[in-house]
Amino acid sequence: KTSGTQLVQNCVICDNITTWGGGGVDNTGGSAFMIISNCVVRHNQAGAGSLGGGIYGAQFVTDCLIESNSAGFGAGIGSGSTFQNCTIRYNSSSSKGGGIYNLNGARTIIVRNCLIYNNTATTGGGLCGMPGGNTYSPLVLVQNCTIVSNNAGANKGGGIGGSWTTGGSTTASNLIFQIENSIIRSNNSASALDLVLATTNGNSQYLSHTINNTCFYPTNLTSVAWVGSGNTTNDPRFVNFAGQDFHLQSPSPCINTGTNQDWMIGAKDIDGNPRKDRVSGIVDMGCYELPSRGTLFIIR
């Protein structure tokens, strides 16, 4: 289908292989708006030089489990527009973007309420962004995500990495990251850096775009340029880090310390709980909201 809307819903898509992009789902070249909802995308494989071991080119991916896929670029997801309330884990890229890779021209890319962990790539173990050309300035917007235990090469961003072409008019300023209300913990690269932009010639420039109300623990902060406010380097206090339970437990510096935004009205976290706390009215950092317990009395 080359126009209209394509809906892939309530499916298990597994054990597919292609020599090109989109091992599990491919929306290459079509003008159709593709929505993938409530699916499991597992054990799919794209070619070594191709994008999207699990999914390629879907504009909207929501409430999906995307795991154990492989590709050259974007082993879990290669290219798209909006990804929300997804768990993206155990994907392996031989080049860039173990979990997600986006080569998206001038479009805004939104990654929201996602749990991204245990993915591997050379650049950007969890997430890698890249501009689509010399005149493009894509915005990669990461909101309320938990990005943990991803792996990348030396100086290439274990959690989040970016890549751009050196020379000409394509520079680091053509790729803009805006990270909000997120937790980025214990991602690994040979330099132990969670977050870095790396040029294609192997040099590195540390990310200096907007980072607000985000927790990094642990990280080499002397090499990361922070722009924004409300950030913390304290332990987020997951329920069981070793057991991969990344819910928050009290007391945590990530509880009720996010910034409320319009999109949160009526929104749910990755567990289906209201995105904002019903007592404090303030959002938590990360993909999980810690629900208030007890009875709420309202006196009028």
PDB file of C-alpha atoms in Angstrom:
ATOM      1  CA  LYS A   1       0.000   0.000   0.000  1.00  0.00           C
ATOM      2  CA  THR A   2       1.427   3.385  -0.997  1.00  0.00           C
ATOM      3  CA  SER A   3      -1.105   5.808   0.497  1.00  0.00           C
ATOM      4  CA  GLY A   4      -3.600   6.183   3.326  1.00  0.00           C
ATOM      5  CA  THR A   5      -3.008   4.462   6.664  1.00  0.00           C
ATOM      6  CA  GLN A   6      -1.650   0.996   7.369  1.00  0.00           C
ATOM      7  CA  LEU A   7      -2.398  -0.515  10.781  1.00  0.00           C
ATOM      8  CA  VAL A   8      -0.446  -3.457  12.182  1.00  0.00           C
ATOM      9  CA  GLN A   9      -2.050  -4.383  15.488  1.00  0.00           C
ATOM     10  CA  ASN A  10      -2.042  -7.216  18.046  1.00  0.00           C
ATOM     11  CA  CYS A  11       0.516  -9.278  16.113  1.00  0.00           C
ATOM     12  CA  VAL A  12       3.546 -11.402  16.905  1.00  0.00           C
ATOM     13  CA  ILE A  13       6.177 -10.836  14.205  1.00  0.00           C
ATOM     14  CA  CYS A  14       9.176 -13.099  14.627  1.00  0.00           C
ATOM     15  CA  ASP A  15      11.996 -15.061  12.949  1.00  0.00           C
ATOM     16  CA  ASN A  16      11.986 -13.208   9.617  1.00  0.00           C
ATOM     17  CA  ILE A  17      15.091 -12.476   7.532  1.00  0.00           C
ATOM     18  CA  THR A  18      15.705  -9.994   4.708  1.00  0.00           C
ATOM     19  CA  THR A  19      18.837  -8.876   2.897  1.00  0.00           C
ATOM     20  CA  TRP A  20      17.470  -5.306   2.827  1.00  0.00           C
ATOM     21  CA  GLY A  21      15.711  -3.180   5.462  1.00  0.00           C
ATOM     22  CA  GLY A  22      12.785  -4.082   7.693  1.00  0.00           C
ATOM     23  CA  GLY A  23      13.380  -7.640   8.806  1.00  0.00           C
ATOM     24  CA  GLY A  24      10.053  -7.811  10.635  1.00  0.00           C
ATOM     25  CA  VAL A  25       8.064  -4.891   9.169  1.00  0.00           C
ATOM     26  CA  ASP A  26       9.079  -2.777   6.164  1.00  0.00           C
ATOM     27  CA  ASN A  27       7.465   0.493   5.056  1.00  0.00           C
ATOM     28  CA  THR A  28      10.148   1.428   2.522  1.00  0.00           C
ATOM     29  CA  GLY A  29       9.288   3.886  -0.206  1.00  0.00           C
ATOM     30  CA  GLY A  30       5.565   4.107   0.466  1.00  0.00           C
ATOM     31  CA  SER A  31       3.685   7.279   1.339  1.00  0.00           C
ATOM     32  CA  ALA A  32       1.296   5.392   3.620  1.00  0.00           C
ATOM     33  CA  PHE A  33       1.190   6.343   7.290  1.00  0.00           C
ATOM     34  CA  MET A  34       2.035   3.128   9.167  1.00  0.00           C
ATOM     35  CA  ILE A  35       0.907   2.509  12.738  1.00  0.00           C
ATOM     36  CA  ILE A  36       2.214  -0.486  14.695  1.00  0.00           C
ATOM     37  CA  SER A  37       0.342  -1.071  17.951  1.00  0.00           C
ATOM     38  CA  ASN A  38       0.455  -3.721  20.680  1.00  0.00           C
ATOM     39  CA  CYS A  39       2.795  -6.056  18.810  1.00  0.00           C
ATOM     40  CA  VAL A  40       5.724  -8.287  19.697  1.00  0.00           C
ATOM     41  CA  VAL A  41       8.575  -7.911  17.194  1.00  0.00           C
ATOM     42  CA  ARG A  42      11.232 -10.512  17.970  1.00  0.00           C
ATOM     43  CA  HIS A  43      14.206 -12.337  16.406  1.00  0.00           C
ATOM     44  CA  ASN A  44      14.056 -10.607  13.018  1.00  0.00           C
ATOM     45  CA  GLN A  45      17.093  -9.804  10.912  1.00  0.00           C
ATOM     46  CA  ALA A  46      17.947  -7.239   8.226  1.00  0.00           C
ATOM     47  CA  GLY A  47      21.061  -7.087   6.051  1.00  0.00           C
ATOM     48  CA  ALA A  48      24.396  -5.968   7.525  1.00  0.00           C
ATOM     49  CA  GLY A  49      24.259  -2.618   5.696  1.00  0.00           C
ATOM     50  CA  SER A  50      20.513  -2.117   6.108  1.00  0.00           C
ATOM     51  CA  LEU A  51      18.134  -0.411   8.528  1.00  0.00           C
ATOM     52  CA  GLY A  52      15.540  -1.876  10.853  1.00  0.00           C
ATOM     53  CA  GLY A  53      16.047  -5.436  11.969  1.00  0.00           C
ATOM     54  CA  GLY A  54      12.654  -5.325  13.650  1.00  0.00           C
ATOM     55  CA  ILE A  55      10.853  -2.369  12.035  1.00  0.00           C
ATOM     56  CA  TYR A  56      11.737   0.045   9.255  1.00  0.00           C
ATOM     57  CA  GLY A  57       9.874   3.206   8.274  1.00  0.00           C
ATOM     58  CA  ALA A  58       6.816   3.035  10.556  1.00  0.00           C
ATOM     59  CA  GLN A  59       5.629   6.512  11.458  1.00  0.00           C
ATOM     60  CA  PHE A  60       3.977   5.585  14.768  1.00  0.00           C
ATOM     61  CA  VAL A  61       4.957   2.661  17.009  1.00  0.00           C
ATOM     62  CA  THR A  62       3.150   2.271  20.336  1.00  0.00           C
ATOM     63  CA  ASP A  63       2.795  -0.299  23.128  1.00  0.00           C
ATOM     64  CA  CYS A  64       5.153  -2.805  21.510  1.00  0.00           C
ATOM     65  CA  LEU A  65       7.846  -5.192  22.712  1.00  0.00           C
ATOM     66  CA  ILE A  66      10.780  -5.058  20.320  1.00  0.00           C
ATOM     67  CA  GLU A  67      13.524  -7.497  21.244  1.00  0.00           C
ATOM     68  CA  SER A  68      16.423  -9.610  19.971  1.00  0.00           C
ATOM     69  CA  ASN A  69      16.485  -8.222  16.417  1.00  0.00           C
ATOM     70  CA  SER A  70      19.642  -7.493  14.401  1.00  0.00           C
ATOM     71  CA  ALA A  71      20.689  -5.177  11.552  1.00  0.00           C
ATOM     72  CA  GLY A  72      23.485  -2.892  10.437  1.00  0.00           C
ATOM     73  CA  PHE A  73      21.602   0.214  11.568  1.00  0.00           C
ATOM     74  CA  GLY A  74      18.700   0.347  14.013  1.00  0.00           C
ATOM     75  CA  ALA A  75      18.492  -3.272  15.055  1.00  0.00           C
ATOM     76  CA  GLY A  76      15.204  -2.692  16.869  1.00  0.00           C
ATOM     77  CA  ILE A  77      13.800   0.231  14.858  1.00  0.00           C
ATOM     78  CA  GLY A  78      15.410   1.883  11.856  1.00  0.00           C
ATOM     79  CA  SER A  79      13.817   5.231  10.917  1.00  0.00           C
ATOM     80  CA  GLY A  80      10.384   6.527  11.821  1.00  0.00           C
ATOM     81  CA  SER A  81       8.728   9.431  13.601  1.00  0.00           C
ATOM     82  CA  THR A  82       7.104   8.615  16.962  1.00  0.00           C
ATOM     83  CA  PHE A  83       7.796   5.735  19.343  1.00  0.00           C
ATOM     84  CA  GLN A  84       5.915   5.588  22.631  1.00  0.00           C
ATOM     85  CA  ASN A  85       5.255   3.182  25.511  1.00  0.00           C
ATOM     86  CA  CYS A  86       7.553   0.552  23.996  1.00  0.00           C
ATOM     87  CA  THR A  87      10.081  -1.812  25.551  1.00  0.00           C
ATOM     88  CA  ILE A  88      13.133  -2.095  23.295  1.00  0.00           C
ATOM     89  CA  ARG A  89      15.727  -4.609  24.466  1.00  0.00           C
ATOM     90  CA  TYR A  90      18.401  -7.146  23.467  1.00  0.00           C
ATOM     91  CA  ASN A  91      18.766  -5.786  19.921  1.00  0.00           C
ATOM     92  CA  SER A  92      22.177  -5.774  18.245  1.00  0.00           C
ATOM     93  CA  SER A  93      23.453  -3.483  15.487  1.00  0.00           C
ATOM     94  CA  SER A  94      26.789  -3.970  13.751  1.00  0.00           C
ATOM     95  CA  SER A  95      27.014  -0.199  13.229  1.00  0.00           C
ATOM     96  CA  LYS A  96      24.674   2.451  14.701  1.00  0.00           C
ATOM     97  CA  GLY A  97      21.611   2.431  16.916  1.00  0.00           C
ATOM     98  CA  GLY A  98      21.205  -0.844  18.764  1.00  0.00           C
ATOM     99  CA  GLY A  99      17.695   0.020  19.916  1.00  0.00           C
ATOM    100  CA  ILE A 100      16.677   2.860  17.573  1.00  0.00           C
ATOM    101  CA  TYR A 101      18.406   4.542  14.624  1.00  0.00           C
ATOM    102  CA  ASN A 102      16.953   7.516  12.803  1.00  0.00           C
ATOM    103  CA  LEU A 103      18.066   9.036   9.520  1.00  0.00           C
ATOM    104  CA  ASN A 104      15.115  11.341   9.229  1.00  0.00           C
ATOM    105  CA  GLY A 105      15.807  14.481   7.263  1.00  0.00           C
ATOM    106  CA  ALA A 106      14.161  17.539   8.783  1.00  0.00           C
ATOM    107  CA  ARG A 107      11.494  15.705  10.760  1.00  0.00           C
ATOM    108  CA  THR A 108      11.073  15.731  14.511  1.00  0.00           C
ATOM    109  CA  ILE A 109      11.616  12.316  16.094  1.00  0.00           C
ATOM    110  CA  ILE A 110       9.797  11.602  19.360  1.00  0.00           C
ATOM    111  CA  VAL A 111      10.812   8.798  21.737  1.00  0.00           C
ATOM    112  CA  ARG A 112       8.396   8.909  24.672  1.00  0.00           C
ATOM    113  CA  ASN A 113       7.662   6.694  27.699  1.00  0.00           C
ATOM    114  CA  CYS A 114      10.001   3.981  26.404  1.00  0.00           C
ATOM    115  CA  LEU A 115      12.176   1.477  28.273  1.00  0.00           C
ATOM    116  CA  ILE A 116      15.372   0.931  26.285  1.00  0.00           C
ATOM    117  CA  TYR A 117      17.877  -1.513  27.757  1.00  0.00           C
ATOM    118  CA  ASN A 118      20.562  -4.093  26.934  1.00  0.00           C
ATOM    119  CA  ASN A 119      20.965  -3.070  23.284  1.00  0.00           C
ATOM    120  CA  THR A 120      24.325  -3.033  21.505  1.00  0.00           C
ATOM    121  CA  ALA A 121      25.869  -1.016  18.654  1.00  0.00           C
ATOM    122  CA  THR A 122      29.117   0.645  17.650  1.00  0.00           C
ATOM    123  CA  THR A 123      27.551   4.120  18.030  1.00  0.00           C
ATOM    124  CA  GLY A 124      24.520   4.819  20.221  1.00  0.00           C
ATOM    125  CA  GLY A 125      23.862   1.540  21.990  1.00  0.00           C
ATOM    126  CA  GLY A 126      20.357   2.549  23.019  1.00  0.00           C
ATOM    127  CA  LEU A 127      19.560   5.286  20.517  1.00  0.00           C
ATOM    128  CA  CYS A 128      21.422   6.923  17.632  1.00  0.00           C
ATOM    129  CA  GLY A 129      20.305   9.972  15.664  1.00  0.00           C
ATOM    130  CA  MET A 130      21.684  11.268  12.375  1.00  0.00           C
ATOM    131  CA  PRO A 131      20.683  14.176  10.128  1.00  0.00           C
ATOM    132  CA  GLY A 132      19.509  13.341   6.637  1.00  0.00           C
ATOM    133  CA  GLY A 133      21.508  15.926   4.720  1.00  0.00           C
ATOM    134  CA  ASN A 134      23.479  19.154   4.768  1.00  0.00           C
ATOM    135  CA  THR A 135      20.467  21.459   5.168  1.00  0.00           C
ATOM    136  CA  TYR A 136      18.421  19.403   7.627  1.00  0.00           C
ATOM    137  CA  SER A 137      18.187  19.972  11.373  1.00  0.00           C
ATOM    138  CA  PRO A 138      16.155  17.117  12.831  1.00  0.00           C
ATOM    139  CA  LEU A 139      15.115  17.298  16.457  1.00  0.00           C
ATOM    140  CA  VAL A 140      15.403  14.085  18.465  1.00  0.00           C
ATOM    141  CA  LEU A 141      13.040  14.526  21.399  1.00  0.00           C
ATOM    142  CA  VAL A 142      13.507  12.001  24.221  1.00  0.00           C
ATOM    143  CA  GLN A 143      10.777  12.312  26.879  1.00  0.00           C
ATOM    144  CA  ASN A 144      10.252  10.234  30.025  1.00  0.00           C
ATOM    145  CA  CYS A 145      12.422   7.353  28.883  1.00  0.00           C
ATOM    146  CA  THR A 146      14.477   4.923  30.942  1.00  0.00           C
ATOM    147  CA  ILE A 147      17.691   4.065  29.083  1.00  0.00           C
ATOM    148  CA  VAL A 148      19.783   1.479  30.923  1.00  0.00           C
ATOM    149  CA  SER A 149      22.683  -0.949  30.373  1.00  0.00           C
ATOM    150  CA  ASN A 150      23.148  -0.386  26.636  1.00  0.00           C
ATOM    151  CA  ASN A 151      26.572  -0.812  25.039  1.00  0.00           C
ATOM    152  CA  ALA A 152      28.614   1.014  22.392  1.00  0.00           C
ATOM    153  CA  GLY A 153      32.213   1.450  21.233  1.00  0.00           C
ATOM    154  CA  ALA A 154      34.842   3.889  22.505  1.00  0.00           C
ATOM    155  CA  ASN A 155      33.542   7.477  22.787  1.00  0.00           C
ATOM    156  CA  LYS A 156      30.359   6.496  20.949  1.00  0.00           C
ATOM    157  CA  GLY A 157      27.613   6.849  23.572  1.00  0.00           C
ATOM    158  CA  GLY A 158      26.542   3.725  25.404  1.00  0.00           C
ATOM    159  CA  GLY A 159      23.071   5.138  26.057  1.00  0.00           C
ATOM    160  CA  ILE A 160      22.578   7.794  23.366  1.00  0.00           C
ATOM    161  CA  GLY A 161      24.875   8.635  20.469  1.00  0.00           C
ATOM    162  CA  GLY A 162      24.691  10.871  17.447  1.00  0.00           C
ATOM    163  CA  SER A 163      26.499  10.820  14.149  1.00  0.00           C
ATOM    164  CA  TRP A 164      26.890  13.330  11.364  1.00  0.00           C
ATOM    165  CA  THR A 165      29.032  13.739   8.247  1.00  0.00           C
ATOM    166  CA  THR A 166      32.094  15.924   8.674  1.00  0.00           C
ATOM    167  CA  GLY A 167      33.017  18.457   6.045  1.00  0.00           C
ATOM    168  CA  GLY A 168      30.747  20.550   3.859  1.00  0.00           C
ATOM    169  CA  SER A 169      27.877  22.184   5.710  1.00  0.00           C
ATOM    170  CA  THR A 170      26.756  19.178   7.760  1.00  0.00           C
ATOM    171  CA  THR A 171      27.907  19.746  11.334  1.00  0.00           C
ATOM    172  CA  ALA A 172      26.930  18.854  14.854  1.00  0.00           C
ATOM    173  CA  SER A 173      24.501  21.776  14.883  1.00  0.00           C
ATOM    174  CA  ASN A 174      22.394  19.960  12.279  1.00  0.00           C
ATOM    175  CA  LEU A 175      21.400  17.327  14.843  1.00  0.00           C
ATOM    176  CA  ILE A 176      19.539  18.560  17.910  1.00  0.00           C
ATOM    177  CA  PHE A 177      18.818  16.394  20.945  1.00  0.00           C
ATOM    178  CA  GLN A 178      16.298  17.492  23.561  1.00  0.00           C
ATOM    179  CA  ILE A 179      16.179  15.138  26.540  1.00  0.00           C
ATOM    180  CA  GLU A 180      13.510  15.606  29.200  1.00  0.00           C
ATOM    181  CA  ASN A 181      12.355  13.771  32.339  1.00  0.00           C
ATOM    182  CA  SER A 182      14.493  10.726  31.559  1.00  0.00           C
ATOM    183  CA  ILE A 183      16.789   8.316  33.393  1.00  0.00           C
ATOM    184  CA  ILE A 184      20.047   7.284  31.762  1.00  0.00           C
ATOM    185  CA  ARG A 185      21.901   4.811  33.917  1.00  0.00           C
ATOM    186  CA  SER A 186      24.880   2.443  33.629  1.00  0.00           C
ATOM    187  CA  ASN A 187      25.261   2.419  29.866  1.00  0.00           C
ATOM    188  CA  ASN A 188      28.672   1.326  28.691  1.00  0.00           C
ATOM    189  CA  SER A 189      31.243   2.378  26.150  1.00  0.00           C
ATOM    190  CA  ALA A 190      35.004   1.968  26.234  1.00  0.00           C
ATOM    191  CA  SER A 191      35.225   5.494  27.685  1.00  0.00           C
ATOM    192  CA  ALA A 192      32.322   4.893  30.105  1.00  0.00           C
ATOM    193  CA  LEU A 193      30.313   7.710  28.549  1.00  0.00           C
ATOM    194  CA  ASP A 194      26.530   7.460  28.630  1.00  0.00           C
ATOM    195  CA  LEU A 195      25.885  10.242  26.153  1.00  0.00           C
ATOM    196  CA  VAL A 196      28.044  11.452  23.266  1.00  0.00           C
ATOM    197  CA  LEU A 197      27.937  12.627  19.677  1.00  0.00           C
ATOM    198  CA  ALA A 198      30.520  10.988  17.446  1.00  0.00           C
ATOM    199  CA  THR A 199      31.600  12.109  13.998  1.00  0.00           C
ATOM    200  CA  THR A 200      31.991   9.604  11.206  1.00  0.00           C
ATOM    201  CA  ASN A 201      35.764   9.987  11.218  1.00  0.00           C
ATOM    202  CA  GLY A 202      35.969   8.612  14.738  1.00  0.00           C
ATOM    203  CA  ASN A 203      36.508  11.875  16.585  1.00  0.00           C
ATOM    204  CA  SER A 204      34.035  12.866  19.238  1.00  0.00           C
ATOM    205  CA  GLN A 205      32.135  15.920  20.365  1.00  0.00           C
ATOM    206  CA  TYR A 206      30.180  15.739  23.561  1.00  0.00           C
ATOM    207  CA  LEU A 207      26.498  16.447  23.498  1.00  0.00           C
ATOM    208  CA  SER A 208      25.711  20.075  24.353  1.00  0.00           C
ATOM    209  CA  HIS A 209      22.045  20.286  23.481  1.00  0.00           C
ATOM    210  CA  THR A 210      19.105  20.651  25.873  1.00  0.00           C
ATOM    211  CA  ILE A 211      18.915  18.270  28.846  1.00  0.00           C
ATOM    212  CA  ASN A 212      16.274  19.009  31.485  1.00  0.00           C
ATOM    213  CA  ASN A 213      15.097  17.109  34.577  1.00  0.00           C
ATOM    214  CA  THR A 214      17.131  14.047  33.693  1.00  0.00           C
ATOM    215  CA  CYS A 215      19.035  11.609  35.902  1.00  0.00           C
ATOM    216  CA  PHE A 216      22.480  10.315  34.937  1.00  0.00           C
ATOM    217  CA  TYR A 217      24.008   7.703  37.196  1.00  0.00           C
ATOM    218  CA  PRO A 218      26.870   7.059  37.055  1.00  0.00           C
ATOM    219  CA  THR A 219      28.459   9.152  34.311  1.00  0.00           C
ATOM    220  CA  ASN A 220      31.612  11.043  33.423  1.00  0.00           C
ATOM    221  CA  LEU A 221      30.110  14.484  33.893  1.00  0.00           C
ATOM    222  CA  THR A 222      33.382  16.302  33.273  1.00  0.00           C
ATOM    223  CA  SER A 223      33.018  15.356  29.599  1.00  0.00           C
ATOM    224  CA  VAL A 224      29.322  16.135  29.167  1.00  0.00           C
ATOM    225  CA  ALA A 225      28.141  19.692  28.549  1.00  0.00           C
ATOM    226  CA  TRP A 226      24.835  20.192  30.345  1.00  0.00           C
ATOM    227  CA  VAL A 227      22.381  22.734  29.000  1.00  0.00           C
ATOM    228  CA  GLY A 228      19.193  23.016  31.014  1.00  0.00           C
ATOM    229  CA  SER A 229      18.069  22.577  34.607  1.00  0.00           C
ATOM    230  CA  GLY A 230      16.707  20.102  37.128  1.00  0.00           C
ATOM    231  CA  ASN A 231      19.249  17.365  36.349  1.00  0.00           C
ATOM    232  CA  THR A 232      20.676  14.965  38.924  1.00  0.00           C
ATOM    233  CA  THR A 233      23.543  12.489  39.199  1.00  0.00           C
ATOM    234  CA  ASN A 234      22.159  10.633  42.217  1.00  0.00           C
ATOM    235  CA  ASP A 235      21.196   6.960  42.123  1.00  0.00           C
ATOM    236  CA  PRO A 236      17.631   6.725  40.729  1.00  0.00           C
ATOM    237  CA  ARG A 237      16.955   3.781  43.082  1.00  0.00           C
ATOM    238  CA  PHE A 238      15.396   1.159  40.879  1.00  0.00           C
ATOM    239  CA  VAL A 239      13.465  -1.618  42.621  1.00  0.00           C
ATOM    240  CA  ASN A 240      15.969  -4.243  41.408  1.00  0.00           C
ATOM    241  CA  PHE A 241      18.636  -3.089  38.974  1.00  0.00           C
ATOM    242  CA  ALA A 242      20.333  -6.504  38.763  1.00  0.00           C
ATOM    243  CA  GLY A 243      16.959  -8.173  38.205  1.00  0.00           C
ATOM    244  CA  GLN A 244      16.024  -5.623  35.485  1.00  0.00           C
ATOM    245  CA  ASP A 245      13.120  -4.159  37.433  1.00  0.00           C
ATOM    246  CA  PHE A 246      13.504  -0.462  36.645  1.00  0.00           C
ATOM    247  CA  HIS A 247      10.481   0.813  38.558  1.00  0.00           C
ATOM    248  CA  LEU A 248      11.317   3.524  41.071  1.00  0.00           C
ATOM    249  CA  GLN A 249      11.264   3.006  44.825  1.00  0.00           C
ATOM    250  CA  SER A 250      10.957   5.656  47.482  1.00  0.00           C
ATOM    251  CA  PRO A 251      12.984   7.628  48.299  1.00  0.00           C
ATOM    252  CA  SER A 252      14.222   8.342  44.781  1.00  0.00           C
ATOM    253  CA  PRO A 253      15.508  11.625  43.332  1.00  0.00           C
ATOM    254  CA  CYS A 254      13.421  10.839  40.241  1.00  0.00           C
ATOM    255  CA  ILE A 255      10.014  10.837  41.979  1.00  0.00           C
ATOM    256  CA  ASN A 256       7.948  14.022  41.515  1.00  0.00           C
ATOM    257  CA  THR A 257      10.935  15.846  40.004  1.00  0.00           C
ATOM    258  CA  GLY A 258      10.029  15.939  36.318  1.00  0.00           C
ATOM    259  CA  THR A 259       8.489  18.823  34.391  1.00  0.00           C
ATOM    260  CA  ASN A 260       4.801  18.614  33.485  1.00  0.00           C
ATOM    261  CA  GLN A 261       3.950  19.029  29.795  1.00  0.00           C
ATOM    262  CA  ASP A 262       0.753  19.329  27.782  1.00  0.00           C
ATOM    263  CA  TRP A 263       1.067  15.861  26.234  1.00  0.00           C
ATOM    264  CA  MET A 264       0.753  14.287  29.690  1.00  0.00           C
ATOM    265  CA  ILE A 265      -2.903  15.262  30.080  1.00  0.00           C
ATOM    266  CA  GLY A 266      -4.751  11.936  30.066  1.00  0.00           C
ATOM    267  CA  ALA A 267      -1.544  10.077  29.155  1.00  0.00           C
ATOM    268  CA  LYS A 268      -0.392   6.780  30.704  1.00  0.00           C
ATOM    269  CA  ASP A 269       3.055   5.542  31.608  1.00  0.00           C
ATOM    270  CA  ILE A 270       4.450   2.306  30.160  1.00  0.00           C
ATOM    271  CA  ASP A 271       2.509   0.309  32.814  1.00  0.00           C
ATOM    272  CA  GLY A 272      -0.769   2.065  32.055  1.00  0.00           C
ATOM    273  CA  ASN A 273      -0.750   4.248  35.177  1.00  0.00           C
ATOM    274  CA  PRO A 274      -1.625   7.960  34.916  1.00  0.00           C
ATOM    275  CA  ARG A 275       1.441   9.857  33.796  1.00  0.00           C
ATOM    276  CA  LYS A 276       1.146  12.473  36.567  1.00  0.00           C
ATOM    277  CA  ASP A 277       0.928  11.690  40.286  1.00  0.00           C
ATOM    278  CA  ARG A 278      -2.634  12.160  41.567  1.00  0.00           C
ATOM    279  CA  VAL A 279      -1.470  13.737  44.849  1.00  0.00           C
ATOM    280  CA  SER A 280       1.489  15.920  43.927  1.00  0.00           C
ATOM    281  CA  GLY A 281       0.370  16.486  40.341  1.00  0.00           C
ATOM    282  CA  ILE A 282       4.025  16.259  39.272  1.00  0.00           C
ATOM    283  CA  VAL A 283       5.436  13.734  36.815  1.00  0.00           C
ATOM    284  CA  ASP A 284       8.289  11.358  37.681  1.00  0.00           C
ATOM    285  CA  MET A 285      11.448  10.930  35.619  1.00  0.00           C
ATOM    286  CA  GLY A 286      11.653   7.807  33.484  1.00  0.00           C
ATOM    287  CA  CYS A 287       9.054   5.590  31.832  1.00  0.00           C
ATOM    288  CA  TYR A 288       7.403   4.451  35.084  1.00  0.00           C
ATOM    289  CA  GLU A 289       5.258   6.583  37.383  1.00  0.00           C
ATOM    290  CA  LEU A 290       5.251   5.552  41.040  1.00  0.00           C
ATOM    291  CA  PRO A 291       1.547   5.635  41.974  1.00  0.00           C
ATOM    292  CA  SER A 292       0.629   7.263  45.272  1.00  0.00           C
ATOM    293  CA  ARG A 293      -0.786   4.794  47.772  1.00  0.00           C
ATOM    294  CA  GLY A 294      -3.588   5.253  50.256  1.00  0.00           C
ATOM    295  CA  THR A 295      -6.870   7.105  50.192  1.00  0.00           C
ATOM    296  CA  LEU A 296      -7.125  10.634  48.884  1.00  0.00           C
ATOM    297  CA  PHE A 297      -9.666  12.838  50.678  1.00  0.00           C
ATOM    298  CA  ILE A 298     -10.762  16.080  49.052  1.00  0.00           C
ATOM    299  CA  ILE A 299     -12.448  18.550  51.420  1.00  0.00           C
ATOM    300  CA  ARG A 300     -14.595  21.168  49.759  1.00  0.00           C
TER     301      ARG A 300
END
